[in-house]
Amino acid sequence: CRTVQAARSRFGVSGDERGAIWTRTGRSFLSDNAMTEGLLDRLRASVDAAGLWEELQTDWLLLDAEIMPWSAKASSLIESQYGPVAASSAAGLRLGRDASERAKARGVDVADLNARFADRAERAGKYAAAWSPYVWPVSNVDDLRVAPFHLLASEGRVWFDHDHIWHMSLADRLARGGVVVDTRWRSFDLADAGACAEAVAWWETLIASGGEGMVVKPRDFVTRGKKGLIQPALKVRGREYLRIIYGPEYDAPDNLVRLRERHLGGKRNLALSEFALGHEALKRFVARQPLRRVHECVFAVLALESEPIDPRL
C-alpha cells in the first residue's frame, strides 16, 4: 500500500503495516517483520519512481512476484536435503572407486565398473553445483531482490484483461533501479517455424549461462481454445535445474524413461482450477464484495493445494 491509511481503510489493518508478502498458501513469506517492511519500503520506492500510483489511480497494488535468492526461504532444504545428498554421493563414490582400485590391483577386470563410477561421479558433481546460481548470503533486506511477473489487481481493477507484454513492460519500468531485478523476456509467433527455432536457441542460451529455464505463456492473460481454458503458463526448465528437483542421476537413460511416463493431467487440471478461482477471488475483492465471498474462492484454492500431487511436476 502507498500509505498506512490506505492499508487500514482497504484491508482493515489495525497496526502500522503498509503491506504484506505471502506465499501461495497464504503464509508470511518472511518470518522477520522488520525485513518484510524493509523489503516493501524498497519496492514502494520503485513504484514511486515509475509513477504507477498516479498512472493507475490507486493507492495499493497486488503483484505476483518471485523473491530471490530462494535460499532465503529454502535454506533448510539445502542443509537437510541438497547438501547431505551431495556430500554422501561424493563420499560413497569415492569409497567405491577406492574399492575398485584394490580389486583392479588383484587382477580383476573393473573397466565397466570404473566407467559407471566415473559417470555417476560426474552427475553427482553437477548436482552439487546446480543450486549455486540461486544462493547468495542474506544478512539484511538489501540482499534481497524482487522479480515481478504480473500486476494482478489495484483499486477498482483486475488486470487480467491486459496481455503479458503489458505486464512485463510494467515490470521493466519497476526494474530501472532499486530492489526490482530485470526479467529477460521475449515474444515469439509460434506459427512461424523460424521464430520457434529462435525461441529454442534463446532458451538454450539462458540455461547455458546458469539460468533455471523459461516460462512459456500465451500472449493474452486469459486464453481459450477449442477445449476450453488454455494452461496459463508452462515452465520449461533446464537440465541442471531439473537435477536439483529430481536428483543427481535423473537424466540417466533408465530414469528418463520412467520420468517420461508420468501423468500430468491431474496437475494441469488443478492449475487451471486454481487460476480460475484466483481470478474470481480478485474480482470479488476489487468489487468490494463481502470477505466471505472472497474467502469462498481462497479456501477452494487452499483445498486444491492440499491434493496429493507430486509438487515436482
mmCIF file of C-alpha atoms in Angstrom:
data_model
loop_
_atom_site.group_PDB
_atom_site.id
_atom_site.type_symbol
_atom_site.label_atom_id
_atom_site.label_comp_id
_atom_site.label_asym_id
_atom_site.label_seq_id
_atom_site.Cartn_x
_atom_site.Cartn_y
_atom_site.Cartn_z
ATOM 1 C CA CYS A 1 0.000 0.000 0.000
ATOM 2 C CA ARG A 2 1.089 3.542 -0.595
ATOM 3 C CA THR A 3 0.191 4.724 2.925
ATOM 4 C CA VAL A 4 -0.814 3.374 6.317
ATOM 5 C CA GLN A 5 -4.218 4.989 5.807
ATOM 6 C CA ALA A 6 -4.726 3.000 2.600
ATOM 7 C CA ALA A 7 -3.832 -0.245 4.354
ATOM 8 C CA ARG A 8 -6.262 0.494 7.167
ATOM 9 C CA SER A 9 -9.185 1.609 5.020
ATOM 10 C CA ARG A 10 -8.900 -1.023 2.273
ATOM 11 C CA PHE A 11 -7.530 -4.037 4.120
ATOM 12 C CA GLY A 12 -8.633 -3.457 7.693
ATOM 13 C CA VAL A 13 -5.102 -3.325 9.080
ATOM 14 C CA SER A 14 -5.073 -2.226 12.715
ATOM 15 C CA GLY A 15 -1.335 -1.587 13.066
ATOM 16 C CA ASP A 16 1.160 0.423 11.058
ATOM 17 C CA GLU A 17 1.864 -2.171 8.371
ATOM 18 C CA ARG A 18 1.691 -0.911 4.801
ATOM 19 C CA GLY A 19 1.753 -4.242 3.037
ATOM 20 C CA ALA A 20 2.340 -7.969 3.203
ATOM 21 C CA ILE A 21 4.288 -10.670 1.390
ATOM 22 C CA TRP A 22 2.626 -14.067 1.188
ATOM 23 C CA THR A 23 3.474 -17.495 -0.112
ATOM 24 C CA ARG A 24 0.979 -19.112 -2.467
ATOM 25 C CA THR A 25 -0.611 -20.891 0.510
ATOM 26 C CA GLY A 26 -1.229 -17.658 2.416
ATOM 27 C CA ARG A 27 1.677 -17.777 4.863
ATOM 28 C CA SER A 28 4.019 -14.883 5.581
ATOM 29 C CA PHE A 29 6.978 -15.209 3.244
ATOM 30 C CA LEU A 30 9.469 -13.781 5.728
ATOM 31 C CA SER A 31 9.370 -14.547 9.439
ATOM 32 C CA ASP A 32 11.075 -11.244 10.281
ATOM 33 C CA ASN A 33 8.526 -8.392 10.259
ATOM 34 C CA ALA A 34 11.237 -5.746 10.073
ATOM 35 C CA MET A 35 12.719 -7.375 6.968
ATOM 36 C CA THR A 36 9.253 -7.626 5.405
ATOM 37 C CA GLU A 37 8.611 -3.925 5.979
ATOM 38 C CA GLY A 38 12.075 -3.048 4.725
ATOM 39 C CA LEU A 39 11.596 -5.006 1.519
ATOM 40 C CA LEU A 40 8.173 -3.439 0.955
ATOM 41 C CA ASP A 41 9.658 0.027 1.515
ATOM 42 C CA ARG A 42 12.191 -0.620 -1.234
ATOM 43 C CA LEU A 43 9.519 -1.985 -3.562
ATOM 44 C CA ARG A 44 7.315 1.024 -2.799
ATOM 45 C CA ALA A 45 10.189 3.307 -3.809
ATOM 46 C CA SER A 46 10.367 1.540 -7.191
ATOM 47 C CA VAL A 47 6.624 2.073 -7.666
ATOM 48 C CA ASP A 48 7.059 5.744 -6.729
ATOM 49 C CA ALA A 49 9.868 6.171 -9.247
ATOM 50 C CA ALA A 50 7.800 4.554 -12.014
ATOM 51 C CA GLY A 51 4.839 6.840 -11.272
ATOM 52 C CA LEU A 52 2.391 3.946 -11.074
ATOM 53 C CA TRP A 53 0.274 5.261 -8.198
ATOM 54 C CA GLU A 54 -0.844 8.215 -10.277
ATOM 55 C CA GLU A 55 -0.966 6.388 -13.603
ATOM 56 C CA LEU A 56 -3.153 3.563 -12.283
ATOM 57 C CA GLN A 57 -5.105 5.834 -9.919
ATOM 58 C CA THR A 58 -4.586 3.540 -6.954
ATOM 59 C CA ASP A 59 -3.053 3.510 -3.501
ATOM 60 C CA TRP A 60 -2.435 -0.238 -3.414
ATOM 61 C CA LEU A 61 -1.048 -2.882 -5.774
ATOM 62 C CA LEU A 62 -1.139 -6.671 -5.764
ATOM 63 C CA LEU A 63 1.872 -8.155 -7.550
ATOM 64 C CA ASP A 64 2.747 -11.728 -8.458
ATOM 65 C CA ALA A 65 6.492 -11.969 -7.995
ATOM 66 C CA GLU A 66 9.481 -14.075 -7.037
ATOM 67 C CA ILE A 67 11.731 -13.079 -4.147
ATOM 68 C CA MET A 68 15.377 -14.043 -4.516
ATOM 69 C CA PRO A 69 17.531 -15.757 -3.589
ATOM 70 C CA TRP A 70 15.270 -18.715 -2.969
ATOM 71 C CA SER A 71 17.834 -19.860 -0.407
ATOM 72 C CA ALA A 72 16.471 -17.073 1.835
ATOM 73 C CA LYS A 73 13.317 -19.154 2.187
ATOM 74 C CA ALA A 74 14.630 -22.639 1.437
ATOM 75 C CA SER A 75 17.917 -22.722 3.357
ATOM 76 C CA SER A 76 16.611 -25.687 5.347
ATOM 77 C CA LEU A 77 16.289 -27.661 2.099
ATOM 78 C CA ILE A 78 19.944 -27.018 1.312
ATOM 79 C CA GLU A 79 21.006 -28.002 4.824
ATOM 80 C CA SER A 80 18.762 -31.052 5.204
ATOM 81 C CA GLN A 81 18.499 -32.373 1.646
ATOM 82 C CA TYR A 82 20.628 -30.906 -1.126
ATOM 83 C CA GLY A 83 23.853 -30.563 0.857
ATOM 84 C CA PRO A 84 23.713 -34.013 2.517
ATOM 85 C CA VAL A 85 22.854 -35.728 -0.786
ATOM 86 C CA ALA A 86 25.817 -34.062 -2.491
ATOM 87 C CA ALA A 87 28.198 -34.890 0.368
ATOM 88 C CA SER A 88 27.072 -38.503 0.744
ATOM 89 C CA SER A 89 27.201 -39.065 -3.018
ATOM 90 C CA ALA A 90 30.762 -37.798 -3.200
ATOM 91 C CA ALA A 91 31.847 -39.853 -0.179
ATOM 92 C CA GLY A 92 30.132 -43.044 -1.340
ATOM 93 C CA LEU A 93 31.506 -42.846 -4.854
ATOM 94 C CA ARG A 94 34.991 -42.118 -3.540
ATOM 95 C CA LEU A 95 34.878 -45.260 -1.389
ATOM 96 C CA GLY A 96 33.533 -47.217 -4.354
ATOM 97 C CA ARG A 97 36.376 -46.095 -6.584
ATOM 98 C CA ASP A 98 38.919 -46.968 -3.870
ATOM 99 C CA ALA A 99 37.477 -50.472 -3.583
ATOM 100 C CA SER A 100 37.510 -50.800 -7.359
ATOM 101 C CA GLU A 101 41.180 -49.869 -7.497
ATOM 102 C CA ARG A 102 42.003 -52.506 -4.886
ATOM 103 C CA ALA A 103 40.142 -55.096 -6.945
ATOM 104 C CA LYS A 104 41.997 -53.975 -10.056
ATOM 105 C CA ALA A 105 45.307 -54.453 -8.225
ATOM 106 C CA ARG A 106 44.297 -58.082 -7.653
ATOM 107 C CA GLY A 107 43.777 -58.573 -11.372
ATOM 108 C CA VAL A 108 40.009 -58.174 -11.501
ATOM 109 C CA ASP A 109 38.605 -56.565 -14.665
ATOM 110 C CA VAL A 110 36.826 -53.463 -13.360
ATOM 111 C CA ALA A 111 36.793 -51.354 -16.527
ATOM 112 C CA ASP A 112 32.992 -51.319 -16.824
ATOM 113 C CA LEU A 113 32.580 -50.692 -13.106
ATOM 114 C CA ASN A 114 35.015 -47.779 -13.182
ATOM 115 C CA ALA A 115 33.177 -46.291 -16.157
ATOM 116 C CA ARG A 116 29.915 -46.414 -14.191
ATOM 117 C CA PHE A 117 31.586 -44.849 -11.169
ATOM 118 C CA ALA A 118 33.023 -42.064 -13.333
ATOM 119 C CA ASP A 119 29.626 -41.383 -14.889
ATOM 120 C CA ARG A 120 27.891 -41.276 -11.509
ATOM 121 C CA ALA A 121 30.626 -39.067 -10.030
ATOM 122 C CA GLU A 122 30.201 -36.592 -12.887
ATOM 123 C CA ARG A 123 26.442 -36.423 -12.289
ATOM 124 C CA ALA A 124 26.959 -36.021 -8.533
ATOM 125 C CA GLY A 125 29.382 -33.162 -9.140
ATOM 126 C CA LYS A 126 26.859 -31.425 -11.381
ATOM 127 C CA TYR A 127 24.220 -31.848 -8.684
ATOM 128 C CA ALA A 128 26.476 -30.247 -6.062
ATOM 129 C CA ALA A 129 26.995 -27.228 -8.330
ATOM 130 C CA ALA A 130 23.445 -26.955 -9.654
ATOM 131 C CA TRP A 131 21.905 -24.765 -6.961
ATOM 132 C CA SER A 132 24.794 -22.289 -6.594
ATOM 133 C CA PRO A 133 23.300 -19.678 -9.009
ATOM 134 C CA TYR A 134 20.223 -19.433 -6.779
ATOM 135 C CA VAL A 135 22.070 -18.994 -3.484
ATOM 136 C CA TRP A 136 23.793 -15.977 -2.005
ATOM 137 C CA PRO A 137 24.255 -14.723 1.563
ATOM 138 C CA VAL A 138 21.346 -12.754 3.017
ATOM 139 C CA SER A 139 22.254 -10.729 6.088
ATOM 140 C CA ASN A 140 19.736 -7.899 5.684
ATOM 141 C CA VAL A 141 16.964 -6.636 3.433
ATOM 142 C CA ASP A 142 19.431 -5.069 0.984
ATOM 143 C CA ASP A 143 20.492 -8.569 -0.076
ATOM 144 C CA LEU A 144 17.001 -9.497 -1.330
ATOM 145 C CA ARG A 145 15.703 -8.953 -4.855
ATOM 146 C CA VAL A 146 12.188 -8.978 -6.317
ATOM 147 C CA ALA A 147 11.243 -10.162 -9.815
ATOM 148 C CA PRO A 148 7.594 -9.241 -10.565
ATOM 149 C CA PHE A 149 5.692 -11.119 -13.268
ATOM 150 C CA HIS A 150 2.190 -9.678 -13.168
ATOM 151 C CA LEU A 151 0.226 -6.797 -11.745
ATOM 152 C CA LEU A 152 -2.786 -8.779 -10.561
ATOM 153 C CA ALA A 153 -5.001 -6.020 -9.178
ATOM 154 C CA SER A 154 -5.221 -2.456 -7.904
ATOM 155 C CA GLU A 155 -8.052 -0.241 -6.680
ATOM 156 C CA GLY A 156 -11.058 -0.842 -8.909
ATOM 157 C CA ARG A 157 -9.227 -3.076 -11.411
ATOM 158 C CA VAL A 158 -8.204 -6.661 -12.030
ATOM 159 C CA TRP A 159 -5.557 -6.569 -14.745
ATOM 160 C CA PHE A 160 -6.164 -9.949 -16.370
ATOM 161 C CA ASP A 161 -7.592 -8.140 -19.410
ATOM 162 C CA HIS A 162 -4.111 -6.862 -20.327
ATOM 163 C CA ASP A 163 -1.705 -9.143 -22.174
ATOM 164 C CA HIS A 164 1.643 -10.365 -20.885
ATOM 165 C CA ILE A 165 3.581 -7.849 -22.957
ATOM 166 C CA TRP A 166 1.862 -5.077 -20.991
ATOM 167 C CA HIS A 167 2.622 -6.809 -17.687
ATOM 168 C CA MET A 168 6.283 -7.419 -18.493
ATOM 169 C CA SER A 169 6.708 -3.874 -19.814
ATOM 170 C CA LEU A 170 5.389 -2.613 -16.496
ATOM 171 C CA ALA A 171 7.841 -4.909 -14.672
ATOM 172 C CA ASP A 172 10.655 -3.465 -16.804
ATOM 173 C CA ARG A 173 9.734 0.018 -15.596
ATOM 174 C CA LEU A 174 9.930 -1.099 -11.973
ATOM 175 C CA ALA A 175 13.356 -2.616 -12.620
ATOM 176 C CA ARG A 176 15.031 0.642 -13.602
ATOM 177 C CA GLY A 177 16.585 0.874 -10.171
ATOM 178 C CA GLY A 178 16.440 -0.416 -6.628
ATOM 179 C CA VAL A 179 15.242 -3.788 -5.412
ATOM 180 C CA VAL A 180 13.440 -4.966 -8.563
ATOM 181 C CA VAL A 181 15.512 -7.032 -10.981
ATOM 182 C CA ASP A 182 15.032 -7.191 -14.713
ATOM 183 C CA THR A 183 13.407 -10.375 -16.029
ATOM 184 C CA ARG A 184 14.507 -11.307 -19.528
ATOM 185 C CA TRP A 185 11.568 -11.988 -21.814
ATOM 186 C CA ARG A 186 10.779 -12.360 -25.487
ATOM 187 C CA SER A 187 7.677 -12.576 -27.671
ATOM 188 C CA PHE A 188 7.502 -15.248 -30.381
ATOM 189 C CA ASP A 189 4.976 -16.222 -33.057
ATOM 190 C CA LEU A 190 4.642 -20.000 -32.670
ATOM 191 C CA ALA A 191 3.063 -20.283 -36.120
ATOM 192 C CA ASP A 192 6.457 -19.257 -37.544
ATOM 193 C CA ALA A 193 8.988 -22.118 -37.667
ATOM 194 C CA GLY A 194 11.869 -19.652 -37.690
ATOM 195 C CA ALA A 195 10.547 -17.926 -34.572
ATOM 196 C CA CYS A 196 10.207 -21.303 -32.833
ATOM 197 C CA ALA A 197 13.835 -22.115 -33.622
ATOM 198 C CA GLU A 198 14.827 -18.703 -32.292
ATOM 199 C CA ALA A 199 12.877 -19.381 -29.069
ATOM 200 C CA VAL A 200 14.678 -22.701 -28.586
ATOM 201 C CA ALA A 201 18.056 -21.048 -29.165
ATOM 202 C CA TRP A 202 17.198 -18.312 -26.666
ATOM 203 C CA TRP A 203 16.214 -20.935 -24.068
ATOM 204 C CA GLU A 204 19.446 -22.852 -24.657
ATOM 205 C CA THR A 205 21.423 -19.642 -24.136
ATOM 206 C CA LEU A 206 19.579 -18.993 -20.879
ATOM 207 C CA ILE A 207 20.282 -22.398 -19.372
ATOM 208 C CA ALA A 208 23.864 -22.462 -20.665
ATOM 209 C CA SER A 209 24.517 -19.311 -18.630
ATOM 210 C CA GLY A 210 23.158 -20.943 -15.458
ATOM 211 C CA GLY A 211 19.515 -19.921 -15.755
ATOM 212 C CA GLU A 212 16.625 -22.014 -14.473
ATOM 213 C CA GLY A 213 14.845 -22.020 -17.827
ATOM 214 C CA MET A 214 11.838 -20.125 -19.109
ATOM 215 C CA VAL A 215 8.098 -19.874 -18.580
ATOM 216 C CA VAL A 216 6.004 -20.049 -21.748
ATOM 217 C CA LYS A 217 2.695 -18.168 -21.688
ATOM 218 C CA PRO A 218 0.013 -17.288 -24.231
ATOM 219 C CA ARG A 219 0.165 -13.623 -25.157
ATOM 220 C CA ASP A 220 -3.244 -12.934 -23.594
ATOM 221 C CA PHE A 221 -3.530 -13.370 -19.844
ATOM 222 C CA VAL A 222 -6.694 -15.469 -20.225
ATOM 223 C CA THR A 223 -6.793 -17.565 -23.390
ATOM 224 C CA ARG A 224 -9.375 -20.102 -24.510
ATOM 225 C CA GLY A 225 -9.022 -22.768 -27.160
ATOM 226 C CA LYS A 226 -11.297 -25.399 -28.673
ATOM 227 C CA LYS A 227 -11.210 -27.424 -25.444
ATOM 228 C CA GLY A 228 -11.660 -24.515 -23.059
ATOM 229 C CA LEU A 229 -9.202 -22.561 -20.922
ATOM 230 C CA ILE A 230 -5.588 -22.875 -22.071
ATOM 231 C CA GLN A 231 -2.868 -23.524 -19.495
ATOM 232 C CA PRO A 232 -1.832 -20.025 -18.311
ATOM 233 C CA ALA A 233 1.870 -20.898 -18.040
ATOM 234 C CA LEU A 234 4.279 -23.759 -18.702
ATOM 235 C CA LYS A 235 7.700 -23.984 -17.056
ATOM 236 C CA VAL A 236 10.441 -25.218 -19.383
ATOM 237 C CA ARG A 237 13.334 -25.880 -17.053
ATOM 238 C CA GLY A 238 16.913 -26.622 -17.962
ATOM 239 C CA ARG A 239 18.763 -29.873 -17.365
ATOM 240 C CA GLU A 240 20.730 -28.706 -14.334
ATOM 241 C CA TYR A 241 17.755 -27.156 -12.546
ATOM 242 C CA LEU A 242 15.866 -30.416 -13.042
ATOM 243 C CA ARG A 243 18.830 -32.168 -11.440
ATOM 244 C CA ILE A 244 18.120 -30.217 -8.233
ATOM 245 C CA ILE A 245 14.497 -31.338 -8.278
ATOM 246 C CA TYR A 246 14.811 -34.981 -9.339
ATOM 247 C CA GLY A 247 18.274 -35.908 -8.062
ATOM 248 C CA PRO A 248 21.824 -36.354 -9.384
ATOM 249 C CA GLU A 249 21.045 -39.226 -11.758
ATOM 250 C CA TYR A 250 17.635 -38.165 -13.052
ATOM 251 C CA ASP A 251 18.963 -37.872 -16.625
ATOM 252 C CA ALA A 252 20.397 -41.390 -16.773
ATOM 253 C CA PRO A 253 18.639 -43.180 -19.662
ATOM 254 C CA ASP A 254 16.698 -45.616 -17.454
ATOM 255 C CA ASN A 255 15.472 -42.822 -15.193
ATOM 256 C CA LEU A 256 14.375 -40.650 -18.108
ATOM 257 C CA VAL A 257 12.187 -43.473 -19.412
ATOM 258 C CA ARG A 258 10.461 -43.656 -16.030
ATOM 259 C CA LEU A 259 10.044 -39.880 -15.696
ATOM 260 C CA ARG A 260 8.503 -39.581 -19.154
ATOM 261 C CA GLU A 261 5.739 -41.968 -18.137
ATOM 262 C CA ARG A 262 4.341 -39.569 -15.543
ATOM 263 C CA HIS A 263 0.734 -38.496 -15.989
ATOM 264 C CA LEU A 264 0.425 -34.708 -15.816
ATOM 265 C CA GLY A 265 -3.305 -34.384 -16.460
ATOM 266 C CA GLY A 266 -4.196 -34.103 -12.781
ATOM 267 C CA LYS A 267 -1.613 -31.385 -12.196
ATOM 268 C CA ARG A 268 -2.813 -29.430 -15.234
ATOM 269 C CA ASN A 269 -6.432 -29.613 -14.152
ATOM 270 C CA LEU A 270 -5.548 -28.397 -10.665
ATOM 271 C CA ALA A 271 -3.553 -25.483 -12.095
ATOM 272 C CA LEU A 272 -6.453 -24.406 -14.307
ATOM 273 C CA SER A 273 -8.918 -24.618 -11.418
ATOM 274 C CA GLU A 274 -6.656 -22.605 -9.114
ATOM 275 C CA PHE A 275 -6.110 -19.994 -11.816
ATOM 276 C CA ALA A 276 -9.856 -19.554 -12.354
ATOM 277 C CA LEU A 277 -10.560 -19.412 -8.613
ATOM 278 C CA GLY A 278 -7.803 -16.863 -8.050
ATOM 279 C CA HIS A 279 -9.188 -14.681 -10.815
ATOM 280 C CA GLU A 280 -12.671 -14.869 -9.316
ATOM 281 C CA ALA A 281 -11.372 -14.051 -5.817
ATOM 282 C CA LEU A 282 -9.661 -10.921 -7.128
ATOM 283 C CA LYS A 283 -12.768 -9.774 -8.986
ATOM 284 C CA ARG A 284 -14.870 -10.172 -5.853
ATOM 285 C CA PHE A 285 -12.341 -8.322 -3.697
ATOM 286 C CA VAL A 286 -11.980 -5.429 -6.135
ATOM 287 C CA ALA A 287 -15.778 -5.201 -6.379
ATOM 288 C CA ARG A 288 -15.843 -4.882 -2.561
ATOM 289 C CA GLN A 289 -17.994 -7.943 -2.086
ATOM 290 C CA PRO A 290 -18.185 -9.305 1.488
ATOM 291 C CA LEU A 291 -14.994 -11.067 2.558
ATOM 292 C CA ARG A 292 -16.873 -14.331 2.973
ATOM 293 C CA ARG A 293 -17.408 -14.280 -0.800
ATOM 294 C CA VAL A 294 -13.700 -13.735 -1.402
ATOM 295 C CA HIS A 295 -12.804 -16.443 1.094
ATOM 296 C CA GLU A 296 -15.005 -18.965 -0.714
ATOM 297 C CA CYS A 297 -12.535 -18.849 -3.580
ATOM 298 C CA VAL A 298 -9.455 -18.615 -1.370
ATOM 299 C CA PHE A 299 -10.323 -21.689 0.678
ATOM 300 C CA ALA A 300 -11.140 -23.585 -2.506
ATOM 301 C CA VAL A 301 -7.621 -22.834 -3.777
ATOM 302 C CA LEU A 302 -6.107 -23.959 -0.471
ATOM 303 C CA ALA A 303 -8.109 -27.170 -0.661
ATOM 304 C CA LEU A 304 -6.755 -27.839 -4.141
ATOM 305 C CA GLU A 305 -3.219 -27.123 -2.911
ATOM 306 C CA SER A 306 -3.658 -29.922 -0.359
ATOM 307 C CA GLU A 307 -4.341 -32.513 -3.074
ATOM 308 C CA PRO A 308 -1.708 -35.321 -3.118
ATOM 309 C CA ILE A 309 0.032 -34.249 -6.336
ATOM 310 C CA ASP A 310 3.808 -34.547 -6.749
ATOM 311 C CA PRO A 311 4.980 -30.908 -6.275
ATOM 312 C CA ARG A 312 7.977 -31.539 -8.528
ATOM 313 C CA LEU A 313 5.813 -31.931 -11.651
#
